[in-house]
CSV table of N, CA and C in Angstrom, one decimal:
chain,number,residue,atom,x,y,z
A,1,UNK,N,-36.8,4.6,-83.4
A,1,UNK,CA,-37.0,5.5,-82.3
A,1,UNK,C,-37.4,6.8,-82.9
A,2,UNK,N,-38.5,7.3,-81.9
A,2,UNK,CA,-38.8,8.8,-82.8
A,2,UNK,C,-37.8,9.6,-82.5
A,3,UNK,N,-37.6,10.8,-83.0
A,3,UNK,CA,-36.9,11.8,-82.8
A,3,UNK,C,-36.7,12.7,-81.5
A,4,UNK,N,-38.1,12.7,-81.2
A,4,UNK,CA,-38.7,13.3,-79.6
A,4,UNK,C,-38.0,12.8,-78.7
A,5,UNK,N,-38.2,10.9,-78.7
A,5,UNK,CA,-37.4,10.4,-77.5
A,5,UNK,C,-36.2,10.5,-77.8
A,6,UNK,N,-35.2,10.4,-78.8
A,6,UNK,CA,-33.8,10.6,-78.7
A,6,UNK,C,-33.3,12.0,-77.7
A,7,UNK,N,-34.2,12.9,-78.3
A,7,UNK,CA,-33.7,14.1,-77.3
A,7,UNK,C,-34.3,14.2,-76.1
A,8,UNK,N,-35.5,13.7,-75.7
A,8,UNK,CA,-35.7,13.5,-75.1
A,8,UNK,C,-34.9,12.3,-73.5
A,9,UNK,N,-34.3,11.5,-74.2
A,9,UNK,CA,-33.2,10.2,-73.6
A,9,UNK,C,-32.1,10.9,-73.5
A,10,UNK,N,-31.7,11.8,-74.2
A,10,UNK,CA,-30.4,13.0,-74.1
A,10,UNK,C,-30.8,13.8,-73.1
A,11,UNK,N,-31.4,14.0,-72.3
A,11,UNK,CA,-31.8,15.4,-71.1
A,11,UNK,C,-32.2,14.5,-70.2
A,12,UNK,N,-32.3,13.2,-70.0
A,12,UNK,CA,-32.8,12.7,-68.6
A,12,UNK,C,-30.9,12.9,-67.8
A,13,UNK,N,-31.6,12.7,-66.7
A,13,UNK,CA,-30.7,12.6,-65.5
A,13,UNK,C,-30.3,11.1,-65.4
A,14,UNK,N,-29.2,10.6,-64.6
A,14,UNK,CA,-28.5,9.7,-64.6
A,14,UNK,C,-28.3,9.5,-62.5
A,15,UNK,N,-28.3,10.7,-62.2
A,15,UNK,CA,-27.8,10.4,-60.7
A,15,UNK,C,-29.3,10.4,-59.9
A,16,UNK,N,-30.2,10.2,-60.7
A,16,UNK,CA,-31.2,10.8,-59.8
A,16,UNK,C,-31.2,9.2,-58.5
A,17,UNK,N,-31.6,9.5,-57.6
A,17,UNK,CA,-31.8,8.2,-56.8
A,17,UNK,C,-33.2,7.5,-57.0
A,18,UNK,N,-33.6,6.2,-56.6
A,18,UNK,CA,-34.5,5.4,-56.8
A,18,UNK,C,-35.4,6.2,-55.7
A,19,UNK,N,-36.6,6.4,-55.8
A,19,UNK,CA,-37.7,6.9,-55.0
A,19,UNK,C,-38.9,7.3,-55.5
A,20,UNK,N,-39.9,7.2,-53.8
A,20,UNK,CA,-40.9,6.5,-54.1
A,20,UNK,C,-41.9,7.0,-53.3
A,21,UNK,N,-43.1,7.6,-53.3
A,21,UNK,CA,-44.0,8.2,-52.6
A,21,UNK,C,-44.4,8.0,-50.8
A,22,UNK,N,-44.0,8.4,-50.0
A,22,UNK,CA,-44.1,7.9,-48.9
A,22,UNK,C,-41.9,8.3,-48.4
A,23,UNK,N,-41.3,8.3,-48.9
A,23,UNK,CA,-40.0,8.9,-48.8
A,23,UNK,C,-39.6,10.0,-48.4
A,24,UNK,N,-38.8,10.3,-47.3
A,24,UNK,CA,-38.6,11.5,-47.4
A,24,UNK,C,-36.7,11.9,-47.8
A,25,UNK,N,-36.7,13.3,-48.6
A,25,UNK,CA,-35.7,13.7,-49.1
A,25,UNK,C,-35.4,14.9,-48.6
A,26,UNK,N,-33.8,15.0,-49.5
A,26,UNK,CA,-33.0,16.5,-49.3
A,26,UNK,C,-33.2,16.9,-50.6
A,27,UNK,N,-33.5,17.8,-51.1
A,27,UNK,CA,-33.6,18.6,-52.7
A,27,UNK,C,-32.8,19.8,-52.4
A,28,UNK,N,-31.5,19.5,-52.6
A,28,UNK,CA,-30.7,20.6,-53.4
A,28,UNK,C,-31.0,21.4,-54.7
A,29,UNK,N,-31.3,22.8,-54.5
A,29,UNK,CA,-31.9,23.5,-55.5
A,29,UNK,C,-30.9,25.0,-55.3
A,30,UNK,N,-30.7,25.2,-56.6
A,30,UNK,CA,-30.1,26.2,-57.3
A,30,UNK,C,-30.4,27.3,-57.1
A,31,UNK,N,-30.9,28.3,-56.3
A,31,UNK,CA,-31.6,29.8,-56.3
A,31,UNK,C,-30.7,30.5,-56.8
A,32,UNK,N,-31.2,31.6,-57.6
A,32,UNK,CA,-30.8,32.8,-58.3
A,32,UNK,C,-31.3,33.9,-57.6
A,33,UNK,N,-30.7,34.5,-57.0
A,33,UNK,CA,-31.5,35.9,-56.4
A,33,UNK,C,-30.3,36.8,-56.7
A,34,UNK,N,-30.6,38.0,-58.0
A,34,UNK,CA,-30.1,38.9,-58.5
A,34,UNK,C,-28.7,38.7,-59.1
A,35,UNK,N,-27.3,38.6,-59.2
A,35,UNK,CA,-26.5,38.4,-59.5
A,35,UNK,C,-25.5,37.0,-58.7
A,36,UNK,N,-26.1,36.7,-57.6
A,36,UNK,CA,-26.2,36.0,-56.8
A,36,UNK,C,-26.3,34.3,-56.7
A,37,UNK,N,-25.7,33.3,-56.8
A,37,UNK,CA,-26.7,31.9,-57.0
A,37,UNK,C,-26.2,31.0,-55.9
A,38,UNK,N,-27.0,30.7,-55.1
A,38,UNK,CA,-26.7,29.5,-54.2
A,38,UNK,C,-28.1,28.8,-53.8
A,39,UNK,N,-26.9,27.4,-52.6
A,39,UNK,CA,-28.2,26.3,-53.1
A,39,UNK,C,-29.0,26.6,-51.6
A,40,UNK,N,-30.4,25.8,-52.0
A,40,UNK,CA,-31.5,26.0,-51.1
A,40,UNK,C,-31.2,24.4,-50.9
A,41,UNK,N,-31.7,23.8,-49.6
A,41,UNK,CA,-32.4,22.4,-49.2
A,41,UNK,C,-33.3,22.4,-48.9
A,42,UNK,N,-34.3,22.0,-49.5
A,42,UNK,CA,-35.9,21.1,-49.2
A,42,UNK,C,-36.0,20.1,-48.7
A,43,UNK,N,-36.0,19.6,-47.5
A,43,UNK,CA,-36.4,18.7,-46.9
A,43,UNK,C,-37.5,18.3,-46.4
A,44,UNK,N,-38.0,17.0,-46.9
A,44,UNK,CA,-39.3,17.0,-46.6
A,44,UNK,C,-40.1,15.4,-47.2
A,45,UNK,N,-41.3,15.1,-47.3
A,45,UNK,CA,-42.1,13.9,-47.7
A,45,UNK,C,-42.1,13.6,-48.9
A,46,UNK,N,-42.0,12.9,-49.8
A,46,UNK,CA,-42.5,12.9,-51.0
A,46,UNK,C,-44.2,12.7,-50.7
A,47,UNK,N,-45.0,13.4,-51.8
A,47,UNK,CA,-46.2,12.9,-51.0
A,47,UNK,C,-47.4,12.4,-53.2
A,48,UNK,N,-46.7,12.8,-53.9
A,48,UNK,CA,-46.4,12.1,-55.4
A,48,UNK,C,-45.6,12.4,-56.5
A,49,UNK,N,-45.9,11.9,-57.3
A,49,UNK,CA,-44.8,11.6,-58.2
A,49,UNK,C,-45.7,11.2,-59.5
A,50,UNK,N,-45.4,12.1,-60.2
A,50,UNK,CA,-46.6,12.1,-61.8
A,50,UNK,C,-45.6,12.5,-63.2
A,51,UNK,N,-46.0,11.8,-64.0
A,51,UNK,CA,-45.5,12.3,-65.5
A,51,UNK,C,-44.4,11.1,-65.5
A,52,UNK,N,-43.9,11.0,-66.9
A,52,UNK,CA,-42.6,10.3,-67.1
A,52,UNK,C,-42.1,11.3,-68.1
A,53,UNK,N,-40.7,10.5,-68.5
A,53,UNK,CA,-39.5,10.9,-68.8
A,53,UNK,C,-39.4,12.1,-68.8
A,54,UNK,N,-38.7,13.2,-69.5
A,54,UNK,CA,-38.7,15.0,-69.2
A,54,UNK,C,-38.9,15.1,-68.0
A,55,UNK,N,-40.8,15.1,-68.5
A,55,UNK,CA,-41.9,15.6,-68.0
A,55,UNK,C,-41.9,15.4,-66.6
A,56,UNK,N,-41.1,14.2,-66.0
A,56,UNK,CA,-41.4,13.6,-64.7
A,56,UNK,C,-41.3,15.1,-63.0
A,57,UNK,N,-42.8,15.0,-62.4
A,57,UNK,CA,-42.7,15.8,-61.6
A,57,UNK,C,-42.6,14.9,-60.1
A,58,UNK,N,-42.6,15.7,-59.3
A,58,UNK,CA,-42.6,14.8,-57.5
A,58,UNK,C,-43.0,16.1,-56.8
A,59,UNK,N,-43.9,15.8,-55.9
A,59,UNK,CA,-43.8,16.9,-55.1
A,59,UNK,C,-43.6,16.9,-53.9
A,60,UNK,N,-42.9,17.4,-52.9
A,60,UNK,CA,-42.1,17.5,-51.9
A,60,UNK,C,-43.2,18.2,-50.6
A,61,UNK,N,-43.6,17.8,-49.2
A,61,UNK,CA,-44.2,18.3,-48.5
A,61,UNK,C,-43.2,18.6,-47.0
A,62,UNK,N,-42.9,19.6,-46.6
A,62,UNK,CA,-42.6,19.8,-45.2
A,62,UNK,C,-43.4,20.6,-44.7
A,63,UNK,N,-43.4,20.9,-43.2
A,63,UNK,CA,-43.9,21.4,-41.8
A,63,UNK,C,-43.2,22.3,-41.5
A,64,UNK,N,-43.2,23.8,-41.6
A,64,UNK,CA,-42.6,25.0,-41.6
A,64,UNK,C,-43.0,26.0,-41.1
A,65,UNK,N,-42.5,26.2,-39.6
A,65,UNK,CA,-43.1,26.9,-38.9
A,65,UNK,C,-44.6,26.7,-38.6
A,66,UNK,N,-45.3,25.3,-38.4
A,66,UNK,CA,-46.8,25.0,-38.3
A,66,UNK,C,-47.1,25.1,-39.8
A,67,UNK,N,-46.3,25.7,-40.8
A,67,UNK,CA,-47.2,25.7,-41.6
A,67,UNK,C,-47.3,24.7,-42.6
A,68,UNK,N,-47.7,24.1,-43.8
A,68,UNK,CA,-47.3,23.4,-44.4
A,68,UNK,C,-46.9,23.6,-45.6
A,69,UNK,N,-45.9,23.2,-46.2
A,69,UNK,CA,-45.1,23.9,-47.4
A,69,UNK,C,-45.6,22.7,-48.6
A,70,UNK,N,-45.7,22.9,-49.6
A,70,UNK,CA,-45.9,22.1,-50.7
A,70,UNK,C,-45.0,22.5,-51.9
A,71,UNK,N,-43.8,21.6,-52.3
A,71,UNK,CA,-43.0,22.2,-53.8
A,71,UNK,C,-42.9,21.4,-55.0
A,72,UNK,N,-42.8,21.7,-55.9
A,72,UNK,CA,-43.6,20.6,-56.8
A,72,UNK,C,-41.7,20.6,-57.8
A,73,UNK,N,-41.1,20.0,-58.2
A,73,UNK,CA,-40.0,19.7,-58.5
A,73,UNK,C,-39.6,18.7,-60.1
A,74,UNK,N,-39.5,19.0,-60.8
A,74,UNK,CA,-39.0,18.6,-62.3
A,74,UNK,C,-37.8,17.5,-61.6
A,75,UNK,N,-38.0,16.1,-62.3
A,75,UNK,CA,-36.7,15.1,-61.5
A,75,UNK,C,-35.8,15.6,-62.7
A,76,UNK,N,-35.7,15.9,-64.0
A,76,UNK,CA,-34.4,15.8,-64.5
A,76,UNK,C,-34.5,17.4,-64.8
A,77,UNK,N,-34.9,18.7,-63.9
A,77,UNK,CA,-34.1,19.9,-64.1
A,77,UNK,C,-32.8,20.2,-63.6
A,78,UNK,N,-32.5,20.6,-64.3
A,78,UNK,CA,-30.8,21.6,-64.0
A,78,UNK,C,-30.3,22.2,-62.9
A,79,UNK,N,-31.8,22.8,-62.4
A,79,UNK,CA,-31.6,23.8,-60.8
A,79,UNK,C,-31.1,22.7,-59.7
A,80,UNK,N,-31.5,21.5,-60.1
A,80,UNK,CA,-31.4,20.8,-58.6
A,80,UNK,C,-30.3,19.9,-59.0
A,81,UNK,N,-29.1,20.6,-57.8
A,81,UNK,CA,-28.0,20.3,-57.8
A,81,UNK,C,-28.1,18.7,-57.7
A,82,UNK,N,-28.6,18.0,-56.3
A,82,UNK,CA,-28.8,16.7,-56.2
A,82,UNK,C,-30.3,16.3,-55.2
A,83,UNK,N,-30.3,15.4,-55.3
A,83,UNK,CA,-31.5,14.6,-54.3
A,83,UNK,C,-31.0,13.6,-53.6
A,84,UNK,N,-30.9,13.6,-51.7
A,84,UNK,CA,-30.4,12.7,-51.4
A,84,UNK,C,-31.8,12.2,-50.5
A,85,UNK,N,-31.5,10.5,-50.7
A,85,UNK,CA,-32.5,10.2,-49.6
A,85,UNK,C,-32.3,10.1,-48.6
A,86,UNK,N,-33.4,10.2,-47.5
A,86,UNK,CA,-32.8,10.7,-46.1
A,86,UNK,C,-33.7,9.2,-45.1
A,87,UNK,N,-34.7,8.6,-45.8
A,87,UNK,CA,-35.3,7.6,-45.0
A,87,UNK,C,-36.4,7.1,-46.3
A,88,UNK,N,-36.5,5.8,-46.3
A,88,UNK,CA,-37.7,5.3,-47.3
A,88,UNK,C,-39.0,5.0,-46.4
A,89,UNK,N,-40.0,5.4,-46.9
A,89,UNK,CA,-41.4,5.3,-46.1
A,89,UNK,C,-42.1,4.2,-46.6
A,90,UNK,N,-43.1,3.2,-45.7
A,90,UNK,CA,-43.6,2.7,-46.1
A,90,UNK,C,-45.5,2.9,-46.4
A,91,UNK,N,-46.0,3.0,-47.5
A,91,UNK,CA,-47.5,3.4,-47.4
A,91,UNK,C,-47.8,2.9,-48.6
A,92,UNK,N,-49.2,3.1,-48.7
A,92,UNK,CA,-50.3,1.9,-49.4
A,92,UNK,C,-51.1,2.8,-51.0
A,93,UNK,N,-50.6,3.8,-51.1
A,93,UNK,CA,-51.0,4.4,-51.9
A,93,UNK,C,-49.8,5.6,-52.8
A,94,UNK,N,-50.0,6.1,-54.0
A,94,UNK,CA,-49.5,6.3,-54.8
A,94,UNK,C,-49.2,8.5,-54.4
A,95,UNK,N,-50.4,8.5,-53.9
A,95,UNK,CA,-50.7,9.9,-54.3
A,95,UNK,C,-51.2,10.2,-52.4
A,96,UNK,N,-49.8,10.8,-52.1
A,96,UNK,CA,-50.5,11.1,-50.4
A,96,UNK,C,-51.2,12.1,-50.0
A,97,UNK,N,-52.0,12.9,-51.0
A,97,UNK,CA,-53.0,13.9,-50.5
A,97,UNK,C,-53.5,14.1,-49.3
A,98,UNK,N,-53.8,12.8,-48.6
A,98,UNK,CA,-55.2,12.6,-47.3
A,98,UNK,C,-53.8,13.5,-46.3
A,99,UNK,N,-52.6,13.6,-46.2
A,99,UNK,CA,-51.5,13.8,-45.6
A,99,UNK,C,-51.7,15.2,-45.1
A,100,UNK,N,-52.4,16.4,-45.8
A,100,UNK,CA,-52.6,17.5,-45.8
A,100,UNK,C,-53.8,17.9,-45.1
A,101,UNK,N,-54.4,16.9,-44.3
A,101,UNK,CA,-55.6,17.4,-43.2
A,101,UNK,C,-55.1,16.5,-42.0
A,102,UNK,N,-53.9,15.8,-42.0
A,102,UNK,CA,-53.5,15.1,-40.6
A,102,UNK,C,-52.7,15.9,-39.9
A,103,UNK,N,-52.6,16.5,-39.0
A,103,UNK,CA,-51.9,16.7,-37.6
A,103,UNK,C,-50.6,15.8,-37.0
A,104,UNK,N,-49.8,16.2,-36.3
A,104,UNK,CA,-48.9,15.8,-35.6
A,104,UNK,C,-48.4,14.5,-36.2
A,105,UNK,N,-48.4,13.6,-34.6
A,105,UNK,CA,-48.1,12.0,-35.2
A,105,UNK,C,-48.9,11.5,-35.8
A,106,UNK,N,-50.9,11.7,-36.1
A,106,UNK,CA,-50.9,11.1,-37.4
A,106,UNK,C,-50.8,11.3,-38.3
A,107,UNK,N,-49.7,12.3,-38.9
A,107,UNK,CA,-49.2,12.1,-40.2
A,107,UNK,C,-47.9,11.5,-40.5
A,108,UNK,N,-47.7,10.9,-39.4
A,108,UNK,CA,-46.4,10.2,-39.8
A,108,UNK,C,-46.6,8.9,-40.5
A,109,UNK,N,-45.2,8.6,-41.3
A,109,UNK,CA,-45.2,7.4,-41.8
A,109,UNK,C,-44.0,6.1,-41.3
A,110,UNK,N,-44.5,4.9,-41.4
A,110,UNK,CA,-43.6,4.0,-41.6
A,110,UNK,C,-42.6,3.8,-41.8
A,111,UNK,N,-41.6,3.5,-41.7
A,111,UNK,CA,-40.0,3.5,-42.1
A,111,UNK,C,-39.9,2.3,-43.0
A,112,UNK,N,-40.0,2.1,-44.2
A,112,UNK,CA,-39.6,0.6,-45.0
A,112,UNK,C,-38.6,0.1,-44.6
A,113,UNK,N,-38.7,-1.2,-44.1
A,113,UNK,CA,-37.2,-2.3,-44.1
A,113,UNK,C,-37.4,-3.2,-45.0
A,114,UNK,N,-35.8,-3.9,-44.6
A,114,UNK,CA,-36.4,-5.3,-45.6
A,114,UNK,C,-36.9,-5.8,-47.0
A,115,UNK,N,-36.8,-6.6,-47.6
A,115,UNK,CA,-37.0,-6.9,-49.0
A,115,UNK,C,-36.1,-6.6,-50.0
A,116,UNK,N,-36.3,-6.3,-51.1
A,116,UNK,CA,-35.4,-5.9,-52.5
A,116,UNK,C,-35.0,-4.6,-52.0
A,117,UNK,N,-35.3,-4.0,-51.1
A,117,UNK,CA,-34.6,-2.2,-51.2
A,117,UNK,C,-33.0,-2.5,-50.1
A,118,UNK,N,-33.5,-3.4,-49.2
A,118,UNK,CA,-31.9,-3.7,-48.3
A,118,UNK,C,-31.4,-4.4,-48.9
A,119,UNK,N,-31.4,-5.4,-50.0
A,119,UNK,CA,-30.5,-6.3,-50.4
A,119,UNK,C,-29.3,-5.4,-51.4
A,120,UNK,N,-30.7,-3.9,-51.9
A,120,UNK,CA,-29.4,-3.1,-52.7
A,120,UNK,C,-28.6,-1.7,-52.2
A,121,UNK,N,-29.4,-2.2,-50.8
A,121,UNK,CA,-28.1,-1.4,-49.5
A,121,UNK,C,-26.8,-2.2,-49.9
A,122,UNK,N,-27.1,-3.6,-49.0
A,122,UNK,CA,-26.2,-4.5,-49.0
A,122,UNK,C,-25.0,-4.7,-50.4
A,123,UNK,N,-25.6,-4.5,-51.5
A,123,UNK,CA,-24.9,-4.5,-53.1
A,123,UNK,C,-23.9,-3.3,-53.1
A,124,UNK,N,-24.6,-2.8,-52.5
A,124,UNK,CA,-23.9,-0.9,-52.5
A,124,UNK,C,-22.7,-0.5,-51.7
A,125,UNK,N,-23.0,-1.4,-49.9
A,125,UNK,CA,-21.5,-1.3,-49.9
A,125,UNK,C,-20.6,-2.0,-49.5
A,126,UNK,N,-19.5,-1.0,-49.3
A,126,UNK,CA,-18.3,-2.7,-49.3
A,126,UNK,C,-18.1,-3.2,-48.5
A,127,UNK,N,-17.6,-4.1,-49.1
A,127,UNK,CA,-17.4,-5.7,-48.0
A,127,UNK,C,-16.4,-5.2,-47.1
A,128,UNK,N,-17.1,-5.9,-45.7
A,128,UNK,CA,-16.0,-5.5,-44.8
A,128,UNK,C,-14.7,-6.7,-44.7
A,129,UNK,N,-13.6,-6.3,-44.0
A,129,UNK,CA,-12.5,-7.8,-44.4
A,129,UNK,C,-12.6,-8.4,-43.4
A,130,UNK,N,-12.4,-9.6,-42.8
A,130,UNK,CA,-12.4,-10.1,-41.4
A,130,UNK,C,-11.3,-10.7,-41.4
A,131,UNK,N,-11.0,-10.7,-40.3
A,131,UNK,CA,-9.6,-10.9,-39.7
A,131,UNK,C,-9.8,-12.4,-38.8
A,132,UNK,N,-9.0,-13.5,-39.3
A,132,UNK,CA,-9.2,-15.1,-38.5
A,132,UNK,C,-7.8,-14.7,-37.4
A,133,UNK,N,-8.3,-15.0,-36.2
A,133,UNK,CA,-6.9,-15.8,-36.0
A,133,UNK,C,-6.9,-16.6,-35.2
A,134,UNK,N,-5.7,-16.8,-35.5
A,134,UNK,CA,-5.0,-18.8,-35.5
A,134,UNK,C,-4.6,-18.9,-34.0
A,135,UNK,N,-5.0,-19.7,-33.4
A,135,UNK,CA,-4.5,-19.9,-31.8
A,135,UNK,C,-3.2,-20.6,-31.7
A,136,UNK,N,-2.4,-20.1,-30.8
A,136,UNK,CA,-1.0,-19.8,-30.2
A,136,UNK,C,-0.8,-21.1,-30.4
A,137,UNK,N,0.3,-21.4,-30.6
A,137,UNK,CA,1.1,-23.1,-30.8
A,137,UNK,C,1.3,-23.4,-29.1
A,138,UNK,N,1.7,-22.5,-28.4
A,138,UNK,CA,2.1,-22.9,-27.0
A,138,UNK,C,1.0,-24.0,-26.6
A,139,UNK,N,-0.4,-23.9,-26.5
A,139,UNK,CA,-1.0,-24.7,-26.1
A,139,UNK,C,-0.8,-26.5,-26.0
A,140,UNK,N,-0.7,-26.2,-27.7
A,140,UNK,CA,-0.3,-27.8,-28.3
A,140,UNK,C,0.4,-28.2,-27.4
A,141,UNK,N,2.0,-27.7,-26.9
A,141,UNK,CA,3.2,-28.5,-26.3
A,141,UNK,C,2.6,-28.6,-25.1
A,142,UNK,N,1.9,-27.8,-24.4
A,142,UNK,CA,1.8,-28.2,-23.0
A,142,UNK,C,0.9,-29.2,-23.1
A,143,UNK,N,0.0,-29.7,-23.7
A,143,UNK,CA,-1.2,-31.1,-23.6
A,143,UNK,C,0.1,-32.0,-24.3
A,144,UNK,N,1.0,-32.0,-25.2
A,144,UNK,CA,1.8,-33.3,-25.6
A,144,UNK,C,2.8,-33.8,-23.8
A,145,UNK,N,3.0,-32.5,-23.5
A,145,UNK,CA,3.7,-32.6,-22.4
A,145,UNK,C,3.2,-33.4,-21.1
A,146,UNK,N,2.1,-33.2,-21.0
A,146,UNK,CA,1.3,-33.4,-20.0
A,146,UNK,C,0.9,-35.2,-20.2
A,147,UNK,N,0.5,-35.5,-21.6
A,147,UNK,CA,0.8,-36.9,-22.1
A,147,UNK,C,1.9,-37.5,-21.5
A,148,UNK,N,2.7,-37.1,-22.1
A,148,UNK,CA,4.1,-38.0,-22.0
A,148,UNK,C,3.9,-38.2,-20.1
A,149,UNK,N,4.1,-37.3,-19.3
A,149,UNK,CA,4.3,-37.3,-17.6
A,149,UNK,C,2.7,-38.5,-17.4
A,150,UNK,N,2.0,-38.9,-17.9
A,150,UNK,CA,0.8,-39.7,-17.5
A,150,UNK,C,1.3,-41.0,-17.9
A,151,UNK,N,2.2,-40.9,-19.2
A,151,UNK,CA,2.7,-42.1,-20.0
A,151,UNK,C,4.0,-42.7,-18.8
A,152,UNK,N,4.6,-42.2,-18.5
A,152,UNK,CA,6.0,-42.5,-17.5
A,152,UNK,C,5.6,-43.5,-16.2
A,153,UNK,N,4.4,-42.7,-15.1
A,153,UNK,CA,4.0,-43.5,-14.3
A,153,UNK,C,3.5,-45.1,-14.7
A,154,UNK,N,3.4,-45.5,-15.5
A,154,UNK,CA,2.1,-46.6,-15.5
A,154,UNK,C,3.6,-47.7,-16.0
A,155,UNK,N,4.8,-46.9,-16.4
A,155,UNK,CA,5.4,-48.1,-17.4
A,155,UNK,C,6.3,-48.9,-16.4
């Protein structure tokens, strides 16, 4: 292994979540303003996702005040507290550029279901317990009961 990637495999992130262009997130981000540091939320589309390891960028699109915001985000920097996903999208392309000349509802996306991404919902959480229960013994005696009083007449 070179040297580069050793340190470079020492500075990746570990909690980052699985995601994917067409997604939208929360980006918890670190601001520093003067002596000051608290977190910002970005919420918004993923619209791509370029570079690997370090280097890896994503860039974040929301709708802000009519306008449109664009932020471009380092996945293994320090500033960003966490990344939570908020919904997976489904779309056909890697790089959602065309997204920045669509309007209203046509720029919405798809919601992904189904396939390998729910089965590692399902892996993720826990089992719920289920509770059997057993029906009342009372029943039994009254059908034995009822026998015997059918058995008496005939004999």
């Amino acid at each position: 292994m070179n040297v580069l990637d050793a340190v470079d495999a020492a500075s990746l992130r570990k909690d980052i979540p699985n995601f994917r262009p067409g997604d939208e997130l929360k980006v918890h981000v670190r601001v520093i303003e003067g002596n000051k540091s608290r977190v910002q939320v970005f919420q918004g589309l993923v619209i791509s996702r370029r570079g690997s390891g370090v280097r890896e960028t994503f860039t974040v699109r929301k709708i802000s005040y009519g306008v449109g915001v664009e932020r471009v985000f380092p996945v293994h920097a320090p500033v960003i507290e966490k990344i939570e996903l908020v919904r997976k999208g489904e779309v056909r392309r890697a790089k959602l550029y065309y997204l920045r000349d669509l309007r209203g509802k046509a720029a919405k996306i798809r919601e992904r279901r189904g396939g390998e991404d729910l089965e590692m919902i399902y892996a993720e959480s826990p089992a719920t317990e289920v509770v059997e229960e057993t029906a009342p013994v009372v029943d039994e005696v009254q059908v034995e009961s009822a026998q015997e009083t059918s058995e008496k007449p005939q004999a």
